[in-house]
Structures are given as structure tokens and as C-alpha cells.
Amino acid sequence: MPARAIPYLKIVVHLLCLLPFVWLLHMYQNGDLANQADPVNYLTHYTGDWAVWILLADLTITPLRRFSVKLAWLVRFRRMVGLYAFFYATLHLMIYVFMFSGYDVPTAFAGLQAGHLAEPWRQFKVIWPTIHDDIFKRKFIQIGFAAWLLLLALAVTSPQRIMRAMGGKNWQRLHRLVYVAGIFACIHYWWLVKTGVRRPMKDTVVLGVLLLARVLYALWKRRPMAAKTAVKA
Ligand code: HEM
């Protein structure tokens, strides 16, 4: 891939990653979202699905580039795609807090417009017992939240200058947690569906293949001959 093509390809990747969000705005504008049987539920599932799919796409980059040195340029997209996974996971969390949990958005806005700056916080205190109960009672919320915290840590430490400050090895070790975030996200999915529902299977199989690729590569790299030819991680 010629270096001068990378900026154009980056624009394409940005557009592709933003497409689900733009589609959601389009659905909101033309009324399709309101016509869903349960719009809030639809939004929660839509953003959750895209967070997982983009996270899986991000995890695919490393095994792909290891196929050949010619694919080394793919690494230039890893941070960007990872940040989009975080973006959709954060949107998902916002939808959970501000819609799923019953936050009264119109009252919070009306309060702000009337000059009551504390109204959004007051509304948050109203729903806090529901969120608190969810965090302590529902396992799938706990693991989803843990997945989001990991993605947050990776997003915050993703800039180059933080990588330099942490040292390459430490940074790499921390960023391997992206696999743990993927595992947590799949467990979150399994724990929230009813027993017997197999919807999370496809995502789990893809994650399993990617983890297996990672393990096989690590084993292969340990062989004395292979160590010399291994593409640097
Ligand atoms: C930040 C904490 C999180 C909370 C509070 C949360 C909450 C939820 C809730 C309430 C649902 C719907 C459950 C239902 O239908 O009853 C859901 C679904 C889902 N969440 Fe999360 N989640 C979180 C983090 C994540 C993360 C980090 C990911 C992925 C990276 C994720 C992926 C999903 C998926 C794939 C679904 C199911 C989508 C479907 O059924 O099509 N969630 N989540």
C-alpha cells in the first residue's frame, strides 16, 4: 500500500465507521426510529451490536497484518477503529443511562432553559437507585461496565505521546486488554439473552477464532527458527 494512499483510506474508514451513527440519525429524522415497537430497546441493541462488531473488526487487524509484511500498513488503522468501538460502547452506555433507565431528558432540558442548572443532576439522582440496583444485581450490567472501563483505559492511553511516556512494552501489555474487553463484551451478551437464545454465537465464534490466531502466533513465535522471521507485534 503506497504511503500516499493512507490518508484517503483513513477517510474511507472514518466514513464506514460513522455510517451506523449517521443511519441512526437518519432513522430519527424520518420517523423510522419512533416507529420501532420499542425505540429505546432498539437503540440499546443497535449501539451494543455495533460496539461489538467494530471491536471485533479492530481485533482482526493484528492477525491480518501478520499474514504478510505487505499488510503492515493495516496497523495505522488500529487506533482509529478501536476508538470507534469505544465511541459506540459509550453511546450504548449513554442510551442505557439517559433512556433505558428512565432519565427524564425533557425535564432536565426544561430545567436548564429555565436557568435551573442543577436540574440535570437532580434528574440523575432520581434514576440513580435504578442504576445502582442494576449494577449490584444484574451480572450482565457488571461485566458490560467492566468491558466499557477497559475500553476507556485503552482510549485514554491511545495517543502516541502517552505510549512514549509509558514505554512501548508497558503500553503493549496494557493494550492486550482489548482481548479481555472483547471477552467481557461477549459474556455480557450471553448473560443478557434468555436461556436457549443463541444470538451471541456468531460474535463469540469470531472472537474465538481471533483469540486462537493470537495463541497460535505466540506459540509459533516461540520456535527458535520462527523468532527470526516473525513480523514484529
Ligand atoms: C457500559 C456498560 C454497559 C451497560 C450498562 C450495558 C447495558 C446493556 C443493556 C441494558 C442491554 C439490553 C439488555 C436487554 O435487552 O434487556 C445491552 C445489550 C447489549 N450490549 Fe451492553 N451494556 C454495557 C456495555 C457494553 C459494551 C462495552 C458492549 C460491547 C463492546 C456491549 C454490547 C452489547 C450487546 C452486543 C448487546 C445486545 C445487542 C442485541 O441483542 O442485539 N455492551 N447492554
Short mmCIF file of C-alpha atoms and ligand atoms in Angstrom, two decimals:
data_model
loop_
_atom_site.label_atom_id
_atom_site.label_comp_id
_atom_site.label_asym_id
_atom_site.label_seq_id
_atom_site.Cartn_x
_atom_site.Cartn_y
_atom_site.Cartn_z
CA MET A 1 0.00 0.00 0.00
CA PRO A 2 1.67 3.29 -1.09
CA ALA A 3 2.05 5.69 1.87
CA ARG A 4 0.24 8.47 0.00
CA ALA A 5 -2.91 6.32 -0.20
CA ILE A 6 -3.18 6.00 3.60
CA PRO A 7 -4.83 9.42 4.27
CA TYR A 8 -7.53 8.64 1.64
CA LEU A 9 -8.07 5.20 3.10
CA LYS A 10 -8.38 6.78 6.54
CA ILE A 11 -11.22 8.95 5.24
CA VAL A 12 -12.94 5.82 3.89
CA VAL A 13 -12.53 4.04 7.27
CA HIS A 14 -13.89 7.12 9.11
CA LEU A 15 -16.92 7.19 6.82
CA LEU A 16 -17.52 3.45 7.18
CA CYS A 17 -17.30 3.62 10.98
CA LEU A 18 -19.60 6.65 11.12
CA LEU A 19 -22.19 5.07 8.81
CA PRO A 20 -24.15 3.25 11.58
CA PHE A 21 -24.35 6.51 13.56
CA VAL A 22 -25.45 8.52 10.52
CA TRP A 23 -28.02 5.82 9.75
CA LEU A 24 -29.39 6.19 13.27
CA LEU A 25 -29.72 9.97 12.82
CA HIS A 26 -31.47 9.33 9.50
CA MET A 27 -33.89 6.91 11.20
CA TYR A 28 -34.58 9.53 13.86
CA GLN A 29 -35.26 12.22 11.27
CA ASN A 30 -37.56 10.22 9.02
CA GLY A 31 -39.50 8.78 11.96
CA ASP A 32 -38.40 5.15 11.44
CA LEU A 33 -36.88 5.09 14.92
CA ALA A 34 -40.11 6.26 16.58
CA ASN A 35 -42.00 3.60 14.60
CA GLN A 36 -39.99 0.77 16.18
CA ALA A 37 -42.01 -1.34 18.64
CA ASP A 38 -39.68 -0.16 21.44
CA PRO A 39 -37.35 2.63 20.23
CA VAL A 40 -35.17 2.70 23.39
CA ASN A 41 -34.68 -1.04 23.26
CA TYR A 42 -33.86 -0.76 19.55
CA LEU A 43 -31.25 1.94 20.27
CA THR A 44 -29.66 -0.09 23.08
CA HIS A 45 -29.36 -3.18 20.91
CA TYR A 46 -28.23 -1.28 17.81
CA THR A 47 -25.38 0.52 19.59
CA GLY A 48 -24.40 -2.62 21.56
CA ASP A 49 -24.20 -4.63 18.34
CA TRP A 50 -22.09 -2.03 16.54
CA ALA A 51 -19.76 -1.65 19.54
CA VAL A 52 -19.05 -5.40 19.43
CA TRP A 53 -18.73 -5.62 15.64
CA ILE A 54 -16.30 -2.70 15.42
CA LEU A 55 -14.33 -4.11 18.36
CA LEU A 56 -14.08 -7.43 16.50
CA ALA A 57 -13.01 -5.59 13.32
CA ASP A 58 -10.29 -3.91 15.39
CA LEU A 59 -9.12 -7.26 16.76
CA THR A 60 -8.92 -8.62 13.19
CA ILE A 61 -6.27 -6.08 12.16
CA THR A 62 -3.33 -7.67 14.02
CA PRO A 63 -3.81 -11.28 12.76
CA LEU A 64 -4.42 -9.96 9.22
CA ARG A 65 -1.22 -7.95 9.10
CA ARG A 66 0.75 -10.93 10.35
CA PHE A 67 -0.15 -12.85 7.22
CA SER A 68 2.31 -10.81 5.24
CA VAL A 69 4.69 -7.88 5.73
CA LYS A 70 2.85 -6.30 2.79
CA LEU A 71 -0.13 -5.81 5.13
CA ALA A 72 1.93 -3.98 7.79
CA TRP A 73 0.16 -0.70 6.86
CA LEU A 74 -3.01 -2.05 8.46
CA VAL A 75 -1.57 -1.18 11.88
CA ARG A 76 -2.16 2.51 11.03
CA PHE A 77 -5.90 1.86 11.36
CA ARG A 78 -5.91 0.00 14.66
CA ARG A 79 -6.17 3.05 16.92
CA MET A 80 -8.86 4.67 14.81
CA VAL A 81 -11.06 1.56 14.65
CA GLY A 82 -10.54 0.92 18.38
CA LEU A 83 -11.68 4.45 19.18
CA TYR A 84 -14.83 3.93 17.12
CA ALA A 85 -15.58 0.76 19.13
CA PHE A 86 -15.25 2.92 22.25
CA PHE A 87 -17.47 5.58 20.68
CA TYR A 88 -20.33 3.10 20.06
CA ALA A 89 -19.86 1.48 23.50
CA THR A 90 -20.09 4.96 25.08
CA LEU A 91 -23.20 5.76 23.05
CA HIS A 92 -24.62 2.46 24.27
CA LEU A 93 -23.82 3.42 27.89
CA MET A 94 -25.36 6.89 27.40
CA ILE A 95 -28.52 5.33 25.99
CA TYR A 96 -28.66 3.00 28.97
CA VAL A 97 -28.24 5.88 31.47
CA PHE A 98 -30.34 8.55 29.76
CA MET A 99 -33.09 6.43 28.17
CA PHE A 100 -33.15 2.80 29.28
CA SER A 101 -33.04 3.72 32.98
CA GLY A 102 -35.83 6.28 32.65
CA TYR A 103 -33.85 9.55 32.87
CA ASP A 104 -36.28 12.42 32.30
CA VAL A 105 -34.44 14.24 29.48
CA PRO A 106 -37.26 16.76 28.69
CA THR A 107 -37.48 17.85 32.35
CA ALA A 108 -33.69 18.17 32.58
CA PHE A 109 -33.66 20.37 29.44
CA ALA A 110 -36.66 22.41 30.56
CA GLY A 111 -34.89 22.98 33.88
CA LEU A 112 -31.73 24.17 32.09
CA GLN A 113 -33.75 26.52 29.88
CA ALA A 114 -35.41 27.98 32.96
CA GLY A 115 -31.97 28.62 34.46
CA HIS A 116 -32.02 25.73 36.97
CA LEU A 117 -28.52 24.46 36.25
CA ALA A 118 -28.77 21.68 38.83
CA GLU A 119 -31.84 20.09 37.16
CA PRO A 120 -29.89 17.51 35.05
CA TRP A 121 -28.09 16.38 38.22
CA ARG A 122 -31.42 16.27 40.14
CA GLN A 123 -32.89 14.05 37.42
CA PHE A 124 -29.83 11.82 37.58
CA LYS A 125 -30.35 11.40 41.33
CA VAL A 126 -33.92 10.23 40.58
CA ILE A 127 -32.71 7.34 38.38
CA TRP A 128 -29.58 6.57 40.41
CA PRO A 129 -31.33 3.93 42.62
CA THR A 130 -32.34 2.02 39.44
CA ILE A 131 -28.79 2.14 38.05
CA HIS A 132 -27.34 1.29 41.45
CA ASP A 133 -29.65 -1.75 41.72
CA ASP A 134 -28.74 -2.83 38.18
CA ILE A 135 -25.01 -2.57 38.90
CA PHE A 136 -25.29 -4.65 42.05
CA LYS A 137 -27.96 -7.14 40.99
CA ARG A 138 -27.53 -7.75 37.26
CA LYS A 139 -24.39 -9.61 36.32
CA PHE A 140 -24.61 -8.64 32.65
CA ILE A 141 -24.51 -4.94 33.59
CA GLN A 142 -21.42 -5.51 35.78
CA ILE A 143 -19.47 -7.25 33.03
CA GLY A 144 -20.67 -4.74 30.40
CA PHE A 145 -19.47 -1.93 32.61
CA ALA A 146 -16.11 -3.69 33.12
CA ALA A 147 -15.77 -4.02 29.31
CA TRP A 148 -16.50 -0.31 28.92
CA LEU A 149 -13.95 0.64 31.62
CA LEU A 150 -11.29 -1.36 29.80
CA LEU A 151 -12.14 0.35 26.51
CA LEU A 152 -11.98 3.70 28.34
CA ALA A 153 -8.48 2.90 29.68
CA LEU A 154 -7.34 1.93 26.17
CA ALA A 155 -8.88 5.04 24.58
CA VAL A 156 -7.26 7.36 27.15
CA THR A 157 -3.82 5.78 26.68
CA SER A 158 -4.06 5.52 22.89
CA PRO A 159 -2.23 8.76 21.88
CA GLN A 160 1.39 8.37 20.73
CA ARG A 161 2.76 10.67 23.45
CA ILE A 162 1.18 8.50 26.17
CA MET A 163 2.65 5.42 24.52
CA ARG A 164 6.09 7.05 24.59
CA ALA A 165 5.64 8.12 28.24
CA MET A 166 4.57 4.59 29.26
CA GLY A 167 7.27 2.81 27.28
CA GLY A 168 6.44 0.53 24.35
CA LYS A 169 6.41 -2.74 26.31
CA ASN A 170 4.14 -1.49 29.11
CA TRP A 171 1.82 0.12 26.59
CA GLN A 172 1.63 -3.10 24.58
CA ARG A 173 0.89 -5.12 27.71
CA LEU A 174 -1.92 -2.74 28.67
CA HIS A 175 -3.36 -2.75 25.16
CA ARG A 176 -3.59 -6.54 25.12
CA LEU A 177 -6.55 -5.91 27.44
CA VAL A 178 -8.53 -5.22 24.28
CA TYR A 179 -8.94 -9.02 24.04
CA VAL A 180 -10.29 -9.08 27.61
CA ALA A 181 -12.72 -6.28 26.65
CA GLY A 182 -13.87 -8.46 23.71
CA ILE A 183 -14.34 -11.48 26.01
CA PHE A 184 -16.27 -9.37 28.55
CA ALA A 185 -18.47 -7.93 25.79
CA CYS A 186 -19.38 -11.45 24.58
CA ILE A 187 -20.08 -12.64 28.14
CA HIS A 188 -22.25 -9.51 28.62
CA TYR A 189 -24.21 -10.54 25.53
CA TRP A 190 -24.63 -14.18 26.64
CA TRP A 191 -25.73 -13.15 30.12
CA LEU A 192 -28.40 -10.76 28.89
CA VAL A 193 -30.18 -13.11 26.45
CA LYS A 194 -32.69 -15.69 27.65
CA THR A 195 -31.51 -19.28 28.12
CA GLY A 196 -31.58 -21.07 24.78
CA VAL A 197 -31.20 -17.89 22.68
CA ARG A 198 -28.10 -18.33 20.51
CA ARG A 199 -27.86 -14.81 19.06
CA PRO A 200 -24.42 -14.07 20.60
CA MET A 201 -22.94 -17.21 18.97
CA LYS A 202 -21.70 -15.55 15.74
CA ASP A 203 -19.80 -12.80 17.61
CA THR A 204 -18.39 -15.37 20.04
CA VAL A 205 -17.15 -17.64 17.25
CA VAL A 206 -15.42 -14.70 15.52
CA LEU A 207 -13.79 -13.70 18.83
CA GLY A 208 -12.76 -17.33 19.46
CA VAL A 209 -11.05 -17.54 16.04
CA LEU A 210 -9.21 -14.26 16.67
CA LEU A 211 -8.04 -15.40 20.11
CA LEU A 212 -6.92 -18.73 18.67
CA ALA A 213 -4.95 -16.90 15.96
CA ARG A 214 -3.26 -14.87 18.69
CA VAL A 215 -2.35 -18.00 20.72
CA LEU A 216 -1.10 -19.90 17.65
CA TYR A 217 1.04 -16.96 16.60
CA ALA A 218 2.54 -16.66 20.11
CA LEU A 219 3.39 -20.41 20.06
CA TRP A 220 4.83 -20.19 16.56
CA LYS A 221 6.96 -17.19 17.51
CA ARG A 222 8.49 -19.13 20.40
CA ARG A 223 10.05 -21.64 18.00
CA PRO A 224 13.75 -20.67 17.62
CA MET A 225 13.65 -20.59 13.79
CA ALA A 226 10.39 -18.65 13.61
CA ALA A 227 11.53 -15.96 16.03
CA LYS A 228 13.81 -14.56 13.33
CA THR A 229 11.08 -14.25 10.71
CA ALA A 230 8.19 -13.18 12.94
CA VAL A 231 6.58 -9.91 11.98
CA LYS A 232 7.09 -7.61 14.96
CA ALA A 233 3.87 -7.21 17.04
C1 HEM B 1 -21.10 0.36 29.90
C2 HEM B 1 -21.82 -0.54 30.49
C3 HEM B 1 -22.92 -1.25 29.74
C4 HEM B 1 -24.23 -1.26 30.08
C5 HEM B 1 -24.85 -0.57 31.26
C6 HEM B 1 -24.91 -2.06 29.08
C7 HEM B 1 -26.27 -2.30 29.08
C8 HEM B 1 -26.95 -3.05 28.15
C9 HEM B 1 -28.37 -3.29 28.16
C10 HEM B 1 -29.34 -2.74 29.22
C11 HEM B 1 -28.66 -4.06 27.10
C12 HEM B 1 -30.05 -4.56 26.67
C13 HEM B 1 -30.48 -5.68 27.57
C14 HEM B 1 -31.88 -6.17 27.32
O1 HEM B 1 -32.31 -6.29 26.17
O2 HEM B 1 -32.56 -6.44 28.30
C15 HEM B 1 -27.41 -4.33 26.41
C16 HEM B 1 -27.28 -5.08 25.27
C17 HEM B 1 -26.09 -5.28 24.61
N1 HEM B 1 -24.87 -4.75 24.92
FE1 HEM B 1 -24.44 -3.63 26.53
N2 HEM B 1 -24.01 -2.51 28.16
C18 HEM B 1 -22.78 -2.03 28.52
C19 HEM B 1 -21.58 -2.23 27.86
C20 HEM B 1 -21.47 -2.88 26.67
C21 HEM B 1 -20.27 -2.96 25.90
C22 HEM B 1 -18.91 -2.34 26.31
C23 HEM B 1 -20.56 -3.67 24.78
C24 HEM B 1 -19.69 -4.04 23.63
C25 HEM B 1 -18.46 -3.66 23.41
C26 HEM B 1 -21.95 -4.05 24.84
C27 HEM B 1 -22.64 -4.81 23.92
C28 HEM B 1 -23.96 -5.16 23.98
C29 HEM B 1 -24.63 -6.04 23.04
C30 HEM B 1 -23.96 -6.73 21.84
C31 HEM B 1 -25.96 -6.12 23.42
C32 HEM B 1 -27.06 -6.95 22.78
C33 HEM B 1 -27.44 -6.40 21.45
C34 HEM B 1 -28.53 -7.25 20.81
O3 HEM B 1 -29.23 -8.00 21.49
O4 HEM B 1 -28.69 -7.11 19.58
N3 HEM B 1 -22.48 -3.53 26.00
N4 HEM B 1 -26.39 -3.70 27.08
#
